[in-house]
Short mmCIF file of C-alpha atoms in Angstrom, two decimals:
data_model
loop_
_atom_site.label_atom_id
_atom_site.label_comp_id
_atom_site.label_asym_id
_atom_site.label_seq_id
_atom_site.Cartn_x
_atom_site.Cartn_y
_atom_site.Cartn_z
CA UNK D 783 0.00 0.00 0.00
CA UNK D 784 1.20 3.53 -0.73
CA UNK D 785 0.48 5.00 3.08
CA UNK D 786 0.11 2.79 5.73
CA UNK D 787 -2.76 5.05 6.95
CA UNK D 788 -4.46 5.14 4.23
CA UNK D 789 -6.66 2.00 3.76
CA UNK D 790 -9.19 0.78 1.62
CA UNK D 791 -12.25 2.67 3.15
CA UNK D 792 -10.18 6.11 3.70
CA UNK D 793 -9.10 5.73 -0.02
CA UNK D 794 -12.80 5.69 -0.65
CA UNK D 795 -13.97 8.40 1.45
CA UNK D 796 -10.94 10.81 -0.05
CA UNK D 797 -12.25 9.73 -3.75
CA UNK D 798 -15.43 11.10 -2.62
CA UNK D 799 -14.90 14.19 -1.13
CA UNK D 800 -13.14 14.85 -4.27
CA UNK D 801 -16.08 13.87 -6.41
CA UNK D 802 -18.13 15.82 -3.98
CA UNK D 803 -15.73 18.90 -4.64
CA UNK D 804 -16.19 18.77 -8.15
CA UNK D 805 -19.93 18.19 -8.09
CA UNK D 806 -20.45 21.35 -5.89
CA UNK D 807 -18.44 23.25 -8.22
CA UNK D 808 -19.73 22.20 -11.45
CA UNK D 809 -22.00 24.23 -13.52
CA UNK D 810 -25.78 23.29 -14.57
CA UNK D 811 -25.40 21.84 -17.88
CA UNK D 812 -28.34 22.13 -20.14
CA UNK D 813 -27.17 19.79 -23.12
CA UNK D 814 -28.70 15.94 -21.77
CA UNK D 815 -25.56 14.19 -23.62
CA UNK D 816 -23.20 16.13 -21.36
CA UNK D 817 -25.70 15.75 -18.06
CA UNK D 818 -25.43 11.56 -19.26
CA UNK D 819 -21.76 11.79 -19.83
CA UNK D 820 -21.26 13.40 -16.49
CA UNK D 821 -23.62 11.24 -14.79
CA UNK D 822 -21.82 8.00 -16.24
CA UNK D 823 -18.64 9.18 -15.12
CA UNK D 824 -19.96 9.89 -11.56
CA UNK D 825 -20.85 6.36 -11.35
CA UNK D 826 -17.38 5.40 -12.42
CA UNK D 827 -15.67 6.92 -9.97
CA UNK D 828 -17.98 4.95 -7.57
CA UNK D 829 -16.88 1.74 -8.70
CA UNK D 830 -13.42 2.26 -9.18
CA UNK D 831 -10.34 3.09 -6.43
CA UNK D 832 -7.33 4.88 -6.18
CA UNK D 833 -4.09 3.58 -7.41
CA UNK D 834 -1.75 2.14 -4.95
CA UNK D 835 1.73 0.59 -5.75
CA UNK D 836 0.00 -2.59 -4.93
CA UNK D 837 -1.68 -1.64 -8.95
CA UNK D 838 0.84 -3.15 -11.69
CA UNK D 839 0.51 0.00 -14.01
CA UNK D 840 1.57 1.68 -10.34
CA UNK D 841 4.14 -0.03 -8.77
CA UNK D 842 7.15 1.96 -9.34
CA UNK D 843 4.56 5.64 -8.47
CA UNK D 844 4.26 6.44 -4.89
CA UNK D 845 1.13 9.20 -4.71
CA UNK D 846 1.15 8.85 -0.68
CA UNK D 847 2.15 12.59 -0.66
CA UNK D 848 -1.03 13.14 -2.67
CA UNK D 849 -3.48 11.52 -1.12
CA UNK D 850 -2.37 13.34 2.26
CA UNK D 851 -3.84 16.50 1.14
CA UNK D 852 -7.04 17.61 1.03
CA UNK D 853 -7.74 19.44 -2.30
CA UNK D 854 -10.62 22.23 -3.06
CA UNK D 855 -11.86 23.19 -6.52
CA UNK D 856 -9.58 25.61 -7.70
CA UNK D 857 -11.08 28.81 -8.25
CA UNK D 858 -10.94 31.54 -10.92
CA UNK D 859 -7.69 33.91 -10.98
CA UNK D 860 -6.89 37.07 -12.32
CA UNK D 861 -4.10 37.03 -14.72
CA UNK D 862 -3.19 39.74 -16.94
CA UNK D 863 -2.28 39.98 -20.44
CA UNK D 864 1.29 40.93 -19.57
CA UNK D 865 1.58 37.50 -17.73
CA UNK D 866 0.07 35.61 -20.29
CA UNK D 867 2.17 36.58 -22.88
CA UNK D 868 4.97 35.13 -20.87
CA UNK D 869 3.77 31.62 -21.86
CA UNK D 870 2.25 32.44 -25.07
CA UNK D 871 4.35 31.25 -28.02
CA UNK D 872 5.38 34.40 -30.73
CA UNK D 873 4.00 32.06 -33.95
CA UNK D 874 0.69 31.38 -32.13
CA UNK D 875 -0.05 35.22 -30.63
CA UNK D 876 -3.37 35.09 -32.91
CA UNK D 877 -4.12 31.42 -32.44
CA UNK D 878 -4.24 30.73 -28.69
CA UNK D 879 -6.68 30.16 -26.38
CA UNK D 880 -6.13 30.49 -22.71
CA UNK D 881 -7.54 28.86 -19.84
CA UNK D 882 -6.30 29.84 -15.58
CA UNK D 883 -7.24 27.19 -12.90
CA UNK D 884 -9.06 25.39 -15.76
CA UNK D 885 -11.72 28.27 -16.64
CA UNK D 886 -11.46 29.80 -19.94
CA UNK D 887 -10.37 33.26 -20.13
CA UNK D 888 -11.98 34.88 -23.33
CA UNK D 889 -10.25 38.51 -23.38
CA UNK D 890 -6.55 36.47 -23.14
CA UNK D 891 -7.71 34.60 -26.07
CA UNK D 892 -6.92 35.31 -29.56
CA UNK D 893 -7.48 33.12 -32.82
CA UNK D 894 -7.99 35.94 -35.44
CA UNK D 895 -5.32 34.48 -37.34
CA UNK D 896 -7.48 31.28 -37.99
CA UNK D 897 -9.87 30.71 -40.76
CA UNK D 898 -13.46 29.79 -40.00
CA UNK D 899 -12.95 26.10 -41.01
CA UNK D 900 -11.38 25.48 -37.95
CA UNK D 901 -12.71 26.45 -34.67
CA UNK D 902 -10.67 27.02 -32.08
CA UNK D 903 -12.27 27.47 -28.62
CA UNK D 904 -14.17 26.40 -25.98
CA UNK D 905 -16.97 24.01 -25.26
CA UNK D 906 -19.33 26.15 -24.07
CA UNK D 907 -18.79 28.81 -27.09
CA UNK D 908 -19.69 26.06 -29.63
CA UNK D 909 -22.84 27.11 -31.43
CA UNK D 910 -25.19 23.98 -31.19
CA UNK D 911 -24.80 22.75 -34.77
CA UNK D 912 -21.22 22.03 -33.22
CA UNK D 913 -22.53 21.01 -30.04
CA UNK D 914 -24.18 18.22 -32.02
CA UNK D 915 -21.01 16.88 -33.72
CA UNK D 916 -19.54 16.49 -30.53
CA UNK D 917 -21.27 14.13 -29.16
CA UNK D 918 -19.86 11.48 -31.46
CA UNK D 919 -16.39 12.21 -29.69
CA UNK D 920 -16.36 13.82 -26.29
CA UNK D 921 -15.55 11.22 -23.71
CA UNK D 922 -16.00 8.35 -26.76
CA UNK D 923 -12.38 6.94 -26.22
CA UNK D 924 -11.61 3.44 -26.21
CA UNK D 925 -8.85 2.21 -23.42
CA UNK D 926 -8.90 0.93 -19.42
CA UNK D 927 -10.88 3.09 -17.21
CA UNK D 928 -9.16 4.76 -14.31
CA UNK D 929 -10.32 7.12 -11.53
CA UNK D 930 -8.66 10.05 -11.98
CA UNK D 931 -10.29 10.23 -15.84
CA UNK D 932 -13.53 9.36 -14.93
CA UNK D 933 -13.30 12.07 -12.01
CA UNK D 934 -12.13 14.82 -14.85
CA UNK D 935 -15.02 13.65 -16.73
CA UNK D 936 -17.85 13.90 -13.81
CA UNK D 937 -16.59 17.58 -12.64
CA UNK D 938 -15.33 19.21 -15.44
CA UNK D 939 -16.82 22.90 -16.35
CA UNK D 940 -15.90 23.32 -19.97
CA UNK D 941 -13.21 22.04 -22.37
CA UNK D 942 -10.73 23.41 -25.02
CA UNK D 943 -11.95 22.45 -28.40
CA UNK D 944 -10.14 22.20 -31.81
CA UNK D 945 -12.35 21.09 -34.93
CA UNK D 946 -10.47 21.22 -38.13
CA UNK D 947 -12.82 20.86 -41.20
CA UNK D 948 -12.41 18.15 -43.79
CA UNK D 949 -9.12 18.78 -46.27
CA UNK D 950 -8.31 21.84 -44.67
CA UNK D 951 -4.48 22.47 -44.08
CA UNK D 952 -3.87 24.56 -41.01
CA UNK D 953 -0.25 26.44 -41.55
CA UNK D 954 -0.33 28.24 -38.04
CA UNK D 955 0.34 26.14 -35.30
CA UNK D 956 -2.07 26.39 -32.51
CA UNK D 957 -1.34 27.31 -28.15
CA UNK D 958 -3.86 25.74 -25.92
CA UNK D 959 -2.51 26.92 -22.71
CA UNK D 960 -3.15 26.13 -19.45
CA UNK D 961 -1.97 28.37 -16.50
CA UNK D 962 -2.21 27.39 -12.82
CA UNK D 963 -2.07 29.76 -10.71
CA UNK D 964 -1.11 28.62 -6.53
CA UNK D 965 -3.25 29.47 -3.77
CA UNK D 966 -2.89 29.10 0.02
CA UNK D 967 -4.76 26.16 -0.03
CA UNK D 968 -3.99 22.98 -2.10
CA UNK D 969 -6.61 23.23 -5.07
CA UNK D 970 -7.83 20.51 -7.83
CA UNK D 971 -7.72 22.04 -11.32
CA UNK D 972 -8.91 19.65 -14.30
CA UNK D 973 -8.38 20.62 -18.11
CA UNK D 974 -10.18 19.27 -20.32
CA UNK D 975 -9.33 18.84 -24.45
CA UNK D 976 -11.65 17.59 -27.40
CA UNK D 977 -9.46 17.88 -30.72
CA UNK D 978 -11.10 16.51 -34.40
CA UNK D 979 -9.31 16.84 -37.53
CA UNK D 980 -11.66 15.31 -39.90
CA UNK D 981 -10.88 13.62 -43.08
CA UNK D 982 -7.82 14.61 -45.30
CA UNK D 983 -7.05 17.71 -42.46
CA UNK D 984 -3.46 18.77 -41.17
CA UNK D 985 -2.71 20.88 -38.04
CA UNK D 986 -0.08 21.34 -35.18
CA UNK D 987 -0.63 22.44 -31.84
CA UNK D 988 0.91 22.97 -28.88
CA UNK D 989 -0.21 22.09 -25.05
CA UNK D 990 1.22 23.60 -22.16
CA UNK D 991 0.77 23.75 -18.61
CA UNK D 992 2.31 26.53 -17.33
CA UNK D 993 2.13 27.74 -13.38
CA UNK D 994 2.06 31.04 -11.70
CA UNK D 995 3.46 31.49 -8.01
CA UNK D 996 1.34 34.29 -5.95
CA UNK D 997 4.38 36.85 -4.70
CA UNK D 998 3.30 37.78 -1.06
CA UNK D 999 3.62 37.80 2.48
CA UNK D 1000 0.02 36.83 3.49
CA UNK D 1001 -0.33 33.86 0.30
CA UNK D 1002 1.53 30.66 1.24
CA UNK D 1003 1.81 28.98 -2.14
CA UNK D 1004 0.61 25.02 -1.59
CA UNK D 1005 0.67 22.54 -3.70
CA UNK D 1006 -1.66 21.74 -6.55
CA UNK D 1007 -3.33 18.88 -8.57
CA UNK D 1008 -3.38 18.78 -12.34
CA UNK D 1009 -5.42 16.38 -13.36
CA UNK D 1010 -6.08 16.37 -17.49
CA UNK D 1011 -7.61 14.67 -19.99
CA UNK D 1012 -6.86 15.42 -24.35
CA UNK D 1013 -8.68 13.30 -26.44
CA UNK D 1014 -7.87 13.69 -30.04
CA UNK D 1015 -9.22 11.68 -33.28
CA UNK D 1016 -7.98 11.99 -36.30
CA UNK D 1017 -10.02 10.81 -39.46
CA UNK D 1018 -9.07 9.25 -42.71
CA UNK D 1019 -6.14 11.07 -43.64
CA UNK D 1020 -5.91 13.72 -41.28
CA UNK D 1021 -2.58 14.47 -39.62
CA UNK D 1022 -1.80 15.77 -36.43
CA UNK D 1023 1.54 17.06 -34.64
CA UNK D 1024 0.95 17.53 -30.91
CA UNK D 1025 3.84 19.31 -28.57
CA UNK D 1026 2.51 18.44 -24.83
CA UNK D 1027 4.72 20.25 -22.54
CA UNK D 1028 4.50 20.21 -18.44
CA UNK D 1029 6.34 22.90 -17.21
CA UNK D 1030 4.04 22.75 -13.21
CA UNK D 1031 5.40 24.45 -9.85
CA UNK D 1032 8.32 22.25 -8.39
CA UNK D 1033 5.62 21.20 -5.10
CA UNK D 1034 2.68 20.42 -7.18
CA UNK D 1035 1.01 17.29 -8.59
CA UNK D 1036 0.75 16.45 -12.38
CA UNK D 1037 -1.55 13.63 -13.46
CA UNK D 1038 -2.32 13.63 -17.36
CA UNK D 1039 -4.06 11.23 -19.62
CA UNK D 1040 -3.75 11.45 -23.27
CA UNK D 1041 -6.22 9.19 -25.78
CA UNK D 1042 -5.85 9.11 -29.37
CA UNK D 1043 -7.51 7.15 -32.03
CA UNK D 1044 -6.34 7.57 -35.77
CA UNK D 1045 -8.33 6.22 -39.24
CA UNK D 1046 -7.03 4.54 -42.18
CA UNK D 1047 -4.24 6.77 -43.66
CA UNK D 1048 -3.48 9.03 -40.63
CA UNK D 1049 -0.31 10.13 -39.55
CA UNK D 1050 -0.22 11.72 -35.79
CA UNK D 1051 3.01 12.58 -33.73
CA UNK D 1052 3.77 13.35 -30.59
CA UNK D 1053 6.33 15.82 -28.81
CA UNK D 1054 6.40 15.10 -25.17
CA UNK D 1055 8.48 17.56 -22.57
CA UNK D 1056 8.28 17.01 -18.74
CA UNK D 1057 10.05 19.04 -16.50
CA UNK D 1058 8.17 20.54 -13.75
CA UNK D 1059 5.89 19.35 -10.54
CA UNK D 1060 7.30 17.08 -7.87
CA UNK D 1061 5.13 14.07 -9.23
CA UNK D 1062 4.34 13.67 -12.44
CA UNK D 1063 2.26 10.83 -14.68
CA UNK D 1064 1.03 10.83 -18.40
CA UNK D 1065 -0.22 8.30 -20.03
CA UNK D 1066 -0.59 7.69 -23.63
CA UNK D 1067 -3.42 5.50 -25.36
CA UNK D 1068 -3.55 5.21 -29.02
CA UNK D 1069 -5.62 3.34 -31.17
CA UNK D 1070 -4.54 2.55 -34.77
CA UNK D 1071 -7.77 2.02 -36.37
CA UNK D 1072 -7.13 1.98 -39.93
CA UNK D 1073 -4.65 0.45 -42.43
CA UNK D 1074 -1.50 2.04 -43.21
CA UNK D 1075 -1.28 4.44 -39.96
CA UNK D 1076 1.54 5.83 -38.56
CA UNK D 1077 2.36 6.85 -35.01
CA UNK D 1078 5.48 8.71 -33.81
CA UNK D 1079 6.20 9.51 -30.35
CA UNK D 1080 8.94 11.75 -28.94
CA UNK D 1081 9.37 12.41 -25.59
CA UNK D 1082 11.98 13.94 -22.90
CA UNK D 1083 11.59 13.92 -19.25
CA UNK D 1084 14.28 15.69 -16.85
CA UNK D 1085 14.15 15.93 -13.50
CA UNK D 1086 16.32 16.53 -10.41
CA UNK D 1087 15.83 16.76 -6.45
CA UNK D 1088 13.05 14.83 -5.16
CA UNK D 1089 10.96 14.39 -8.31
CA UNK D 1090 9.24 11.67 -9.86
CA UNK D 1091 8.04 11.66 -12.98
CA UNK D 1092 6.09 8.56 -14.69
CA UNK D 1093 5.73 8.10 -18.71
CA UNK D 1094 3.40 5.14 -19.29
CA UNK D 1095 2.08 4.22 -22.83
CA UNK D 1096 0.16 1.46 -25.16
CA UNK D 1097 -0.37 1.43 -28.57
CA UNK D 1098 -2.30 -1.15 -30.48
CA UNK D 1099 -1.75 -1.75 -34.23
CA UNK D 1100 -5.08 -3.22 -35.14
CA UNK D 1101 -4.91 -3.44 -38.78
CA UNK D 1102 -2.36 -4.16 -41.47
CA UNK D 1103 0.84 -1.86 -42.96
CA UNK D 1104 0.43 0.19 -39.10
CA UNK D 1105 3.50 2.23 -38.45
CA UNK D 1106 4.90 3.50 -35.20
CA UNK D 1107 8.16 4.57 -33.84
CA UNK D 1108 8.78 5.80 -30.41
CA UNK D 1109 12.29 7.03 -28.48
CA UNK D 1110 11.70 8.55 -24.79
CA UNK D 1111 14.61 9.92 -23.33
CA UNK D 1112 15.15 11.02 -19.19
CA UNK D 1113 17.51 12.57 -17.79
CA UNK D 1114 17.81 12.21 -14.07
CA UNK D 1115 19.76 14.31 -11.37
CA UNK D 1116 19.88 14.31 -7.64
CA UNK D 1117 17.38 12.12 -5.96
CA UNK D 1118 15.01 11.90 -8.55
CA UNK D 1119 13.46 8.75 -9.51
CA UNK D 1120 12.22 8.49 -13.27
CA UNK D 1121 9.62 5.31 -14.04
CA UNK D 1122 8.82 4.52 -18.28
CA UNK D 1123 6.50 1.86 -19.38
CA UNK D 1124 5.86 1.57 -22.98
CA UNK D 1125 3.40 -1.22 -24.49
CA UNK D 1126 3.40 -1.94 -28.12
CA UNK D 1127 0.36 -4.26 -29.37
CA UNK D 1128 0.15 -6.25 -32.66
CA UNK D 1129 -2.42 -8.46 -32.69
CA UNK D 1130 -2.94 -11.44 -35.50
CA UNK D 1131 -4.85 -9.12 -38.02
CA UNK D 1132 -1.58 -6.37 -37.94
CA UNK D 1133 0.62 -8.08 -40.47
CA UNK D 1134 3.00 -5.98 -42.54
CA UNK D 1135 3.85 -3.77 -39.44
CA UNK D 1136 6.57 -1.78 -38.36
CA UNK D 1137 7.23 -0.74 -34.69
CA UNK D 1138 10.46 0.11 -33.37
CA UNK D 1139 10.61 1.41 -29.23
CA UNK D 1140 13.46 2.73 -27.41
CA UNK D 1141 14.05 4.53 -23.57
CA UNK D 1142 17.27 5.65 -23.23
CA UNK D 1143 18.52 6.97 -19.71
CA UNK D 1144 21.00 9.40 -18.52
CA UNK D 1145 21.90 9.42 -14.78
CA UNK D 1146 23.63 12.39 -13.68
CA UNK D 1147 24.09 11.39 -9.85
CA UNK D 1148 24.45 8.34 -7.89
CA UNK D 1149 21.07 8.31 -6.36
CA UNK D 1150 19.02 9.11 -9.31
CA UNK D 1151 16.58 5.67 -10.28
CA UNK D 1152 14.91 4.99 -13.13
CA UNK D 1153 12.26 1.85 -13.42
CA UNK D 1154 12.66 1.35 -17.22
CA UNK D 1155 9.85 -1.91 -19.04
CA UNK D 1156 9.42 -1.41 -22.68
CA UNK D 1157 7.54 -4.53 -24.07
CA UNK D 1158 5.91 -5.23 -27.52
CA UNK D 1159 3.43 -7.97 -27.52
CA UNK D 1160 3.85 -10.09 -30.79
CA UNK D 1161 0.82 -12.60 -32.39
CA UNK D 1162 1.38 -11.63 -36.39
CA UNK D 1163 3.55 -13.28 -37.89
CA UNK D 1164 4.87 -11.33 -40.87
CA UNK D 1165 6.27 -7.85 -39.12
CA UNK D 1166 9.00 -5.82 -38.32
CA UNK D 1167 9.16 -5.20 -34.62
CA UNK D 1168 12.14 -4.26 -32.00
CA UNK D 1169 12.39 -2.69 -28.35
CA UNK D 1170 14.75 -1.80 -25.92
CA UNK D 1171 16.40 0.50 -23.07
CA UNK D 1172 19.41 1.77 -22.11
CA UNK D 1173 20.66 3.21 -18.66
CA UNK D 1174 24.48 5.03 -18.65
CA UNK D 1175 26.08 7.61 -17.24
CA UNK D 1176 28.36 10.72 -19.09
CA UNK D 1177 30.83 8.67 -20.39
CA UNK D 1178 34.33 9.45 -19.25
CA UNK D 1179 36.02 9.00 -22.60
CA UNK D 1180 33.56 11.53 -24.50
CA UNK D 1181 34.38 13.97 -21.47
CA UNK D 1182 37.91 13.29 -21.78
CA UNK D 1183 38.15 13.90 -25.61
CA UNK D 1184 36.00 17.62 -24.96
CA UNK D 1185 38.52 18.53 -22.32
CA UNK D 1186 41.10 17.76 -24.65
CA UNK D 1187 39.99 20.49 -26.91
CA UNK D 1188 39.37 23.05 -24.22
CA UNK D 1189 36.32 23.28 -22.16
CA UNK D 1190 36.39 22.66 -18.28
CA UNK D 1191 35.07 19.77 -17.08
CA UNK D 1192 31.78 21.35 -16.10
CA UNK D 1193 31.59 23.14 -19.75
CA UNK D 1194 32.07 19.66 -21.38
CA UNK D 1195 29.46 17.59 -18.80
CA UNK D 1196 26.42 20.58 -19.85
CA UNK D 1197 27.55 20.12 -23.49
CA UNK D 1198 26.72 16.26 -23.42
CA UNK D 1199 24.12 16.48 -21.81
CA UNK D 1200 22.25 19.20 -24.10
CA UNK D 1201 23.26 16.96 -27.00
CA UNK D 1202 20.77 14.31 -25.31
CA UNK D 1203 17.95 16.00 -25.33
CA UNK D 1204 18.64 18.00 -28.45
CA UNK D 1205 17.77 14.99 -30.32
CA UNK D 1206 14.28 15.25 -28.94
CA UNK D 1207 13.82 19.20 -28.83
CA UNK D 1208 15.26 19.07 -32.36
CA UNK D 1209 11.77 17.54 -33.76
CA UNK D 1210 9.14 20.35 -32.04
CA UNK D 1211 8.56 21.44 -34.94
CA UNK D 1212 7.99 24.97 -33.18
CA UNK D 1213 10.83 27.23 -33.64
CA UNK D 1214 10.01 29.47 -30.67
CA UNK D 1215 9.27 26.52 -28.09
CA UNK D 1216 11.99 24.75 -29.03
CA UNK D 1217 14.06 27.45 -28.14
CA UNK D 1218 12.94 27.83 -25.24
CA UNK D 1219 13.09 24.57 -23.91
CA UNK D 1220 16.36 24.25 -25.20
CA UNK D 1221 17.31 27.51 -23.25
CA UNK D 1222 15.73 25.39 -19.86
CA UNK D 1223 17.60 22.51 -20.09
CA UNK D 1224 20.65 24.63 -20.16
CA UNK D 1225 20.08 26.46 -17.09
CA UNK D 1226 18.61 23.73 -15.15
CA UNK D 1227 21.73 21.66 -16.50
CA UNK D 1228 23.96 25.12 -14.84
CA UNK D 1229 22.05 24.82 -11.48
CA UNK D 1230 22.79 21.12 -11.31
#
């Protein structure tokens, strides 16, 4: 068990006084698909429990230090346009929506450089000719049910919404961001994204969680609990380049859950970053459910100190000619503990298939851990399939040969180690962002 004092009936009661939060807090919805959708997910979270290390998918996550706080429904925050523009990417100034504590914020919101074939938006902003297209999608994807999704689903207020129209090519790329602003009370805050590019459609966006520290003497900045849910579909065709970066206060709580389900001929990649919060989980579901579809995902993790950060992920190649590649990279300092699971799926009917999965793992200190269990599960017969991990250290030979031609010790050690993650940076496809993630690594690689 996680904490010793925290059996199964006090795991129930905390599930439901956060149901109970969100419930209190949730608006009256008037649309009966979203009243059912809630309701269904209300009597989820009934049935299902926390997850302790006792949980397989868990084992390696401790969330003791979650479960001893009691959170509140985060509530709205002022946060002017001068902050916002902080986090708001220079390529996406007129295509960004922005959402504090989970709350849209209309007059930080700009997407006048997008053409009315896409909407870019909110949920409750939809006019109800959209309203009625959603219901095909919103809360429709396949995959294991789990608390903390079911509990987004049963309290949240509204949603970030992208709907790309059929064959239309979106050239800007696209900022859904999410800021969290601390309080003096530990608060719940649950995003919620919908993205549809429909048939022959082609767009890149970006989503970031960003956080905000309150500067003063009476505001004790506690901890905070991110708990989000993206679902994105992609029709026949469509293509899709997603950035997710976490970027949450060093004390808070990060708890993500990404679902994806791509038709015949689609093509959608991922750009994973994690660097912030002191506990952090995403997990990544994608459905291949169409011949000849391809799946790329890229993703970085680096943390230090005390934090943990968890990267699970299962993709299932369902029909024939499926495609997917992934490489995950961490890089762990201090007495951080890293944990990556990736599952790869190719059932009898996925012949002709390529996969290919890799984790590789850079420990910078002596105490840093990483829990590393990449695994493809094999029935076809007639594919091209291979997985592995690596764990090292800086190697003393490539140091050697830098100091050779100059730098100090420390010079060489923060050139090696931005050449790991530059190979991951390196494909946001983002100019600006990456950047400025490459310009983070470098001064958290300083500090360290």
């Amino acid at each position: 068990m996680n904490n010793p004092t925290l059996d199964k009936t006090s795991q129930e009661t905390y599930l439901d006084n956060l149901l109970q939060q969100c419930q209190a807090n949730s608006p009256v919805i008037d649309a009966e698909y979203l009243q059912n959708l809630r309701k269904n997910a209300v009597s989820q979270v009934k049935e299902l429990s926390l997850p302790t290390r006792r949980d397989e998918e868990w084992r390696f996550t401790d969330l003791s230090e979650l479960y001893q706080l009691e959170f509140k429904t985060a509530k709205p925050e002022k946060v002017t346009q001068q902050i916002a523009d902080i986090f708001i990417l220079p390529e996406a100034q007129k295509s960004c929506i922005v959402f504090v504590n989970g709350q849209y914020v209309s007059e930080l919101s700009n997407v006048s450089a997008l053409s009315t074939d896409i909407y870019v938006g909110n949920l409750n902003n939809l006019s109800d000719t959209q309203k009625s297209k959603i219901v095909k999608y919103l809360g429709k994807q396949e995959g294991e049910k789990d608390a903390f999704t079911a509990l987004n689903t049963a309290g949240f207020k509204d949603a970030a919404v992208i709907w790309v129209n059929p064959n239309i090519v979106v050239e800007t790329p696209i900022q859904l961001l999410f800021i969290a602003v601390a309080s003096d009370t530990p608060t719940l805050i649950q995003p919620r994204t919908l993205v549809v590019a429909e048939k022959g459609s082609s767009l890149s966006f970006v989503e970031y969680y960003g956080r905000l520290e309150q500067c003063s003497d009476v505001i004790q900045n506690q901890p905070y609990f991110t708990n989000s849910v993206t679902e994105i579909w992609l029709e026949d065709n469509a293509q899709i380049n997603h950035s997710r970066i976490q970027r949450e206060l060093a004390n808070s709580f990060h708890i993500g859950k990404s679902a994806i389900t791509q038709n015949q001929d689609s093509r959608y990649t991922c750009n994973e970053v994690n660097l912030g919060a002191k506990l952090s989980r995403h997990t990544l579901q994608i459905l291949q459910n169409g011949n000849q579809t391809e799946t790329h995902l890229n993703g970085l993790t680096m943390i230090d100190n005390q934090q943990i950060s968890d990267t699970h992920s299962a993709v299932l190649l369902n029909h024939p000619y499926g495609v997917t590649n992934q490489l995950h990279k961490c890089i762990i300092d201090g007495n951080a503990h890293g944990v990556f699971n990736g599952k790869i799926f190719v059932p009898k009917p996925a012949q002709v298939t390529s996969a290919t999965q890799l984790n590789r793992n850079l420990l910078l200190s002596s105490k840093a851990r990483i829990n590393t269990k990449p695994e493809l599960q094999i029935t076809a017969d007639n594919v091209k399939c291979s997985h592995g991990a690596t764990i090292s250290q800086l190697e003393a030979d490539e140091l050697f040969y830098l100091q050779s031609r100059g730098l100090n010790e420390t010079d060489a050690r923060h050139l090696l180690i931005d050449a790991f993650a530059a190979e991951i940076l390196e494909r946001i496809p983002v100019n600006s962002l990456q950047e400025r993630l490459t310009q983070c690594v470098a001064c958290r690689t300083v500090d360290a």
